[in-house]
mmCIF file of C-alpha atoms in Angstrom:
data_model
loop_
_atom_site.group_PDB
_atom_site.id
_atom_site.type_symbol
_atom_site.label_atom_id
_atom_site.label_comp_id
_atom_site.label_asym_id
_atom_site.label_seq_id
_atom_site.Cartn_x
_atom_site.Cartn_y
_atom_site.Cartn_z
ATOM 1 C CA UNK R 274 14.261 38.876 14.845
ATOM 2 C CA UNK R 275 17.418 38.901 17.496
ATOM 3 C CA UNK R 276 20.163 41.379 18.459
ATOM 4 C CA UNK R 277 21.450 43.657 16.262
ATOM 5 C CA UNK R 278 25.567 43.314 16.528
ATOM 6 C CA UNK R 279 25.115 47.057 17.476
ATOM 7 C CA UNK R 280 22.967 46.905 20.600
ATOM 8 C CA UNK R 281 24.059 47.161 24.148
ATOM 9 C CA UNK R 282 23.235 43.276 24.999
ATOM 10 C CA UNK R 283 24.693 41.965 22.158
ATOM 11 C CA UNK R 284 28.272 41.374 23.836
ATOM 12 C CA UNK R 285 26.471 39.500 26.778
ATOM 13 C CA UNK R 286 24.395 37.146 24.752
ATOM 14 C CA UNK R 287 25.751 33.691 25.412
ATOM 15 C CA UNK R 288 26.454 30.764 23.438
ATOM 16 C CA UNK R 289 23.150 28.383 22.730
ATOM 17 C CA UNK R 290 25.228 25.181 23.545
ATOM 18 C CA UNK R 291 27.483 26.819 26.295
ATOM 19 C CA UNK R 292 27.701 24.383 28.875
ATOM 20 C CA UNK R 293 26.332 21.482 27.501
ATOM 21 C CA UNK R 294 28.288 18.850 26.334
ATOM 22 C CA UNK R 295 28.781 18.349 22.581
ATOM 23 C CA UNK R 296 30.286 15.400 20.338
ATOM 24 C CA UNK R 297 29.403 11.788 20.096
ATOM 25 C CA UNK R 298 27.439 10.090 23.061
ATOM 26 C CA UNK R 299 28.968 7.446 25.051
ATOM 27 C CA UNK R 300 28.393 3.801 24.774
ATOM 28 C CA UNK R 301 26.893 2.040 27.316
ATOM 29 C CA UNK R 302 29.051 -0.989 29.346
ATOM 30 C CA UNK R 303 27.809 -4.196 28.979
ATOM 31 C CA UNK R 304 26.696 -3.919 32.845
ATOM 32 C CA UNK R 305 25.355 -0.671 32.104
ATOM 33 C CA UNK R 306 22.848 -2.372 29.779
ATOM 34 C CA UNK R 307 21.586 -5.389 31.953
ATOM 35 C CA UNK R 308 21.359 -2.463 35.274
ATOM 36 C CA UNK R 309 18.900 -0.807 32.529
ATOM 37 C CA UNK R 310 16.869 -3.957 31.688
ATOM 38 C CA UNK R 311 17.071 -4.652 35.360
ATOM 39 C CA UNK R 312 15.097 -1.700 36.156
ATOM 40 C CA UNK R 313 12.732 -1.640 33.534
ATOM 41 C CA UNK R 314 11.983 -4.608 34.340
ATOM 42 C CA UNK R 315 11.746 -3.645 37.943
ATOM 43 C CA UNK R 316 8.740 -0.922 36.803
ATOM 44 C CA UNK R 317 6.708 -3.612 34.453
ATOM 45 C CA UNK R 318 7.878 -1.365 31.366
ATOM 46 C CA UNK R 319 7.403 -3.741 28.729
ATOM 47 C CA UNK R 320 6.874 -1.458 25.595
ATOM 48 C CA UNK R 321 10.370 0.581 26.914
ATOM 49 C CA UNK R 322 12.137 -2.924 27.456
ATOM 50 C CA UNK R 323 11.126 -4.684 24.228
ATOM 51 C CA UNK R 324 12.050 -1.137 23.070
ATOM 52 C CA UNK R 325 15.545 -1.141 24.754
ATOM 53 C CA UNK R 326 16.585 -4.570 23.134
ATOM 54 C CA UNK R 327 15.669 -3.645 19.827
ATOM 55 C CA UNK R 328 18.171 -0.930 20.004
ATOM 56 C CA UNK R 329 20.825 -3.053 21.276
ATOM 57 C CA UNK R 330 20.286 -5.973 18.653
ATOM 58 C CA UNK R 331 19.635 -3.941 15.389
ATOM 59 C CA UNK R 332 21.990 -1.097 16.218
ATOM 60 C CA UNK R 333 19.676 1.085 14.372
ATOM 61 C CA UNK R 334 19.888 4.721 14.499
ATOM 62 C CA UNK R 335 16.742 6.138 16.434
ATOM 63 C CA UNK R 336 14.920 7.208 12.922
ATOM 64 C CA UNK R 337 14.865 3.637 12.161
ATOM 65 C CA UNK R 338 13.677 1.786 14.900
ATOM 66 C CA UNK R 339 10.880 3.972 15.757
ATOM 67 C CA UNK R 340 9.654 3.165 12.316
ATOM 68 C CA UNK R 341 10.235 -0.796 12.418
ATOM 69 C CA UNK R 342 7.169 -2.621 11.620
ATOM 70 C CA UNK R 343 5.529 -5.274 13.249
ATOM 71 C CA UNK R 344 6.080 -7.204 9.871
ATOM 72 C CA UNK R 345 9.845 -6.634 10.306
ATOM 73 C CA UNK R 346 9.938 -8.788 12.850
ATOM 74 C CA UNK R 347 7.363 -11.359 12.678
ATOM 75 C CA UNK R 348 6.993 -14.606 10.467
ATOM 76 C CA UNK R 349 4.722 -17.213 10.644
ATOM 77 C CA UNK R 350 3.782 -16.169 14.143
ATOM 78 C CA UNK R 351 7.020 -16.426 15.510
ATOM 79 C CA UNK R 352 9.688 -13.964 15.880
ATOM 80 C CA UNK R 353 12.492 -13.415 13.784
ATOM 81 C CA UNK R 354 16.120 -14.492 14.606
ATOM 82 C CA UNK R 355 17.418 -11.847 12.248
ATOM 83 C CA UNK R 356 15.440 -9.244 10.446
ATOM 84 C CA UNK R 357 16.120 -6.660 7.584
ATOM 85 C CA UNK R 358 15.133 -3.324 7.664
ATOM 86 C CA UNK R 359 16.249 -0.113 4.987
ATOM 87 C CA UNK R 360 17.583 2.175 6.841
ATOM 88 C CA UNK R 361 16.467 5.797 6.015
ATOM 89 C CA UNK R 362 19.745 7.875 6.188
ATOM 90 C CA UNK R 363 21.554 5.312 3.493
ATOM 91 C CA UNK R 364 18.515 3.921 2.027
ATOM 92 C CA UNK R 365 20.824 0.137 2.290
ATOM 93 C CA UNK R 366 19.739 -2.455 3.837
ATOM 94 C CA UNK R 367 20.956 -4.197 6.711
ATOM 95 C CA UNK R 368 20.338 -7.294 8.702
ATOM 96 C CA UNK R 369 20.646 -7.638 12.222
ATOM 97 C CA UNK R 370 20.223 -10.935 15.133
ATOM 98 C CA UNK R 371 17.388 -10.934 17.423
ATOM 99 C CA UNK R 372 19.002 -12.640 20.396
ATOM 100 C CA UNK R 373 16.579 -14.932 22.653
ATOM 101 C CA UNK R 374 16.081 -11.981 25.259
ATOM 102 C CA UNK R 375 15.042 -9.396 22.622
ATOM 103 C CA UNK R 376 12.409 -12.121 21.393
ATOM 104 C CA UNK R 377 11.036 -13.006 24.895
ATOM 105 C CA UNK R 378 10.578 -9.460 25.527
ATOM 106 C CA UNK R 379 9.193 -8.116 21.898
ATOM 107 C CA UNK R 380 6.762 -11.486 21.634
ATOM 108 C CA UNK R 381 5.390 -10.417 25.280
ATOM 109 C CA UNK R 382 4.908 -7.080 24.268
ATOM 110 C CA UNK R 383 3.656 -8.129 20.675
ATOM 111 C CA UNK R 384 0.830 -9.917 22.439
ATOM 112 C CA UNK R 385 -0.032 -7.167 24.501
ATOM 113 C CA UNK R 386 0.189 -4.591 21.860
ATOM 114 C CA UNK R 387 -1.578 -6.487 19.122
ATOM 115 C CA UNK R 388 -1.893 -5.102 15.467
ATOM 116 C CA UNK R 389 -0.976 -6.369 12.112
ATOM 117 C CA UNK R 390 1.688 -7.206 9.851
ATOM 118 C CA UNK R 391 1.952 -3.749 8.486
ATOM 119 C CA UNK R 392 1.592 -1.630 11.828
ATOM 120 C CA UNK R 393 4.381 -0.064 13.891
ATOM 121 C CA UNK R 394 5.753 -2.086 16.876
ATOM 122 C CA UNK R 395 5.797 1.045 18.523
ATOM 123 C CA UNK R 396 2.639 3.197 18.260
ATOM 124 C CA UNK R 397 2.854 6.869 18.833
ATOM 125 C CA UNK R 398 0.919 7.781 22.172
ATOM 126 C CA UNK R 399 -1.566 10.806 20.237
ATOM 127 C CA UNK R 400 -1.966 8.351 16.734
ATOM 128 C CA UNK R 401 -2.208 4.508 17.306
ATOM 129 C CA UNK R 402 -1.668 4.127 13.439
ATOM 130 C CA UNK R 403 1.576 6.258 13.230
ATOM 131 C CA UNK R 404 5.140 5.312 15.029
ATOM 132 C CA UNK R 405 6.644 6.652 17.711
ATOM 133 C CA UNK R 406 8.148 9.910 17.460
ATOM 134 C CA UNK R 407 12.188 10.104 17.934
ATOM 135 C CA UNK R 408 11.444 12.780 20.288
ATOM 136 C CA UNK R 409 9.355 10.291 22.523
ATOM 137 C CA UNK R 410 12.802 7.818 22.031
ATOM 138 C CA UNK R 411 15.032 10.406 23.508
ATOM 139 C CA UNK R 412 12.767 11.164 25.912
ATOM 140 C CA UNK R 413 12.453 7.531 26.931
ATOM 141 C CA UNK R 414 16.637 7.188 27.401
ATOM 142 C CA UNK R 415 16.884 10.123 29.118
ATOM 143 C CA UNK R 416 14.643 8.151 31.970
ATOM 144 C CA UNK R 417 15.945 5.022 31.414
ATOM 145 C CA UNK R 418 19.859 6.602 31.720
ATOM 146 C CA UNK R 419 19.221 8.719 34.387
ATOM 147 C CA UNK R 420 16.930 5.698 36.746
ATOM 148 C CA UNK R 421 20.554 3.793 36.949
ATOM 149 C CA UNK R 422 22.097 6.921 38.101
ATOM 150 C CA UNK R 423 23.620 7.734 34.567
ATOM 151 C CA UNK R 424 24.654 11.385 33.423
ATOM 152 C CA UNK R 425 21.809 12.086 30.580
ATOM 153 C CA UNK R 426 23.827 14.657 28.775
ATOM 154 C CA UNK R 427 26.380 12.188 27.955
ATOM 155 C CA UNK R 428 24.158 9.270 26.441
ATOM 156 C CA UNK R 429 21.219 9.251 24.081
ATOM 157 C CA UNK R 430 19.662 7.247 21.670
ATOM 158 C CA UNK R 431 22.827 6.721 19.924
ATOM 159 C CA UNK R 432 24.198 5.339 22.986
ATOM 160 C CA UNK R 433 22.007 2.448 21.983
ATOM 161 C CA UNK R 434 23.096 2.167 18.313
ATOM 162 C CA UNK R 435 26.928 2.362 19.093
ATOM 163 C CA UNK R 436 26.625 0.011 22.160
ATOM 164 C CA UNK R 437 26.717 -3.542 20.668
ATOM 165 C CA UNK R 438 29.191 -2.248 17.753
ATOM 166 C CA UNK R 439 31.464 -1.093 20.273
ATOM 167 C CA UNK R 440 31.631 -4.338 22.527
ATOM 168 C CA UNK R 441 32.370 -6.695 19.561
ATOM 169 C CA UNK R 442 34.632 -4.479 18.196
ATOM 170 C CA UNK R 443 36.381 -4.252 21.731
ATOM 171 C CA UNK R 444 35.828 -7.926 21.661
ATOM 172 C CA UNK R 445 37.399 -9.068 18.496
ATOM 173 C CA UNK R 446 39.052 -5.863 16.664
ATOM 174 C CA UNK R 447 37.108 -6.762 13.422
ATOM 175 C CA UNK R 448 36.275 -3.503 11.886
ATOM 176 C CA UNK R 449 34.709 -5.046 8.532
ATOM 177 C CA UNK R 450 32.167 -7.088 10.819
ATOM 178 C CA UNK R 451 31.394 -3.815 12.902
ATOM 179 C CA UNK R 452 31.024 -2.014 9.388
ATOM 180 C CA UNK R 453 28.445 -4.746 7.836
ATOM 181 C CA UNK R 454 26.218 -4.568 11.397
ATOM 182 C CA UNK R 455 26.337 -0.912 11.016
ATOM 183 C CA UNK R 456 25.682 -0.445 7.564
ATOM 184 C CA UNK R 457 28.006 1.951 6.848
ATOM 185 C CA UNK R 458 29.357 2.572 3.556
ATOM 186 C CA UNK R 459 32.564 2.819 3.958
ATOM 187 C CA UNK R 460 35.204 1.541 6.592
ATOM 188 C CA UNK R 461 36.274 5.197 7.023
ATOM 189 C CA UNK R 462 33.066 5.827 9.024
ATOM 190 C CA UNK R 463 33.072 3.356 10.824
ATOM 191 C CA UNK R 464 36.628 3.917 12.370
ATOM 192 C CA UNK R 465 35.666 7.769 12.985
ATOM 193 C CA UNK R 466 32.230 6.062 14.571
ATOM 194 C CA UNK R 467 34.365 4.228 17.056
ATOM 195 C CA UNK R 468 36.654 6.425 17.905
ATOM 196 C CA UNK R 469 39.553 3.916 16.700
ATOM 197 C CA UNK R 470 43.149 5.969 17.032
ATOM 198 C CA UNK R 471 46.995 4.460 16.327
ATOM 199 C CA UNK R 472 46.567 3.155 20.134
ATOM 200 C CA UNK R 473 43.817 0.753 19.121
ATOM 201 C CA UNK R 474 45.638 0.030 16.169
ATOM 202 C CA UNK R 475 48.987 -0.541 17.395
ATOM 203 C CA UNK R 476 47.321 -3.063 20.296
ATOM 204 C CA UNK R 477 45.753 -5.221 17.437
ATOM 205 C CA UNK R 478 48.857 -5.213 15.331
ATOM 206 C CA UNK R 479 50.743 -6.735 18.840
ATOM 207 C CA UNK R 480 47.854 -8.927 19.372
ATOM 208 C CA UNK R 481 48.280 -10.451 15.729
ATOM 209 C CA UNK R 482 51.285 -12.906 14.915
ATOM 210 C CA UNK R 483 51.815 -13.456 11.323
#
């Protein structure tokens, strides 16, 4: 099926992507993320906001924290200050903090959600036994994005995943602590991942007396 380079309408066929905006999506600004909360919060969405802070905290891509289990989280009947989860594009493991907001909100919605140990913290809406689908995700920050009057063709769900990495980083210039949160193999992809030039460079070499 499709044109044939030979037909009439073949010269005026445009682009798929023309227009939209490709490349990596923005990070959001620490006030971008407590306007987001803020409003969430504002519309009693406690599924999107325990949701929200689980994306901040794990800085997992949207694959993986759709498929984070309520066992992932959860020991002894308390919540986890830091949890472990595989992560399906490198198959490694990595840890990540569960700061005191994220557990407020995920132990509220825990309670309200119910389940057990092996069951997704975030059921799909058509199959209470499978996860959420990433679709659903993206869906979800496209709303949350655009209710604080953000562009939603510049952020997506790995807005969320580059956030956190991207204020410490900002924050202390350590690229091998930004690396372990992020899993990444290599350092390499991690300095493509945030965007780090000579300018950042040169500012932490001037920063750093020896």
């Amino acid at each position: 099926m499709g044109h044939s380079s030979l037909d009439p309408a073949f010269g005026e066929r445009r682009p798929w992507n023309e227009g939209r905006l490709q490349g990596a999506k923005r990070a959001l600004k620490q006030q971008q993320v407590w306007a987001i909360r803020f409003w969430l919060d504002q519309h009693r969405r406690l599924r999107d906001r325990a949701l929200f802070d689980l994306a901040i905290d794990s800085k997992l891509r949207g694959c993986d924290v759709v498929k984070v289990r309520i066992g992932d989280l959860v020991s002894g009947g308390r919540i986890r200050d830091r949890a472990v989860v595989v992560q399906q594009k490198t198959r490694r493991a990595v840890q990540f903090e569960l700061m005191e907001a994220a557990r407020k909100t995920m132990r509220a919605w825990l309670e309200r959600r119910g389940g057990t140990l092996n069951d997704y913290v975030f059921p799909s809406r058509n199959d209470y036994m499978a996860h959420m689908s990433t679709r659903q995700y993206a869906r979800l920050v496209h709303e949350w994005v655009t209710g604080i009057g953000l562009p939603p063709q510049e952020y997506g769900t790995h807005s969320l995943r580059r956030t956190k990495a991207s204020i410490i980083y900002k924050a202390t210039g350590n690229l091998r602590a930004v690396q372990i949160l992020l899993g990444h193999a290599k350092i390499d992809s991690t300095v493509r991942y945030l965007g780090v030039d000579v300018e950042d460079a040169l500012e932490l070499a001037e920063r750093t007396e020896v």
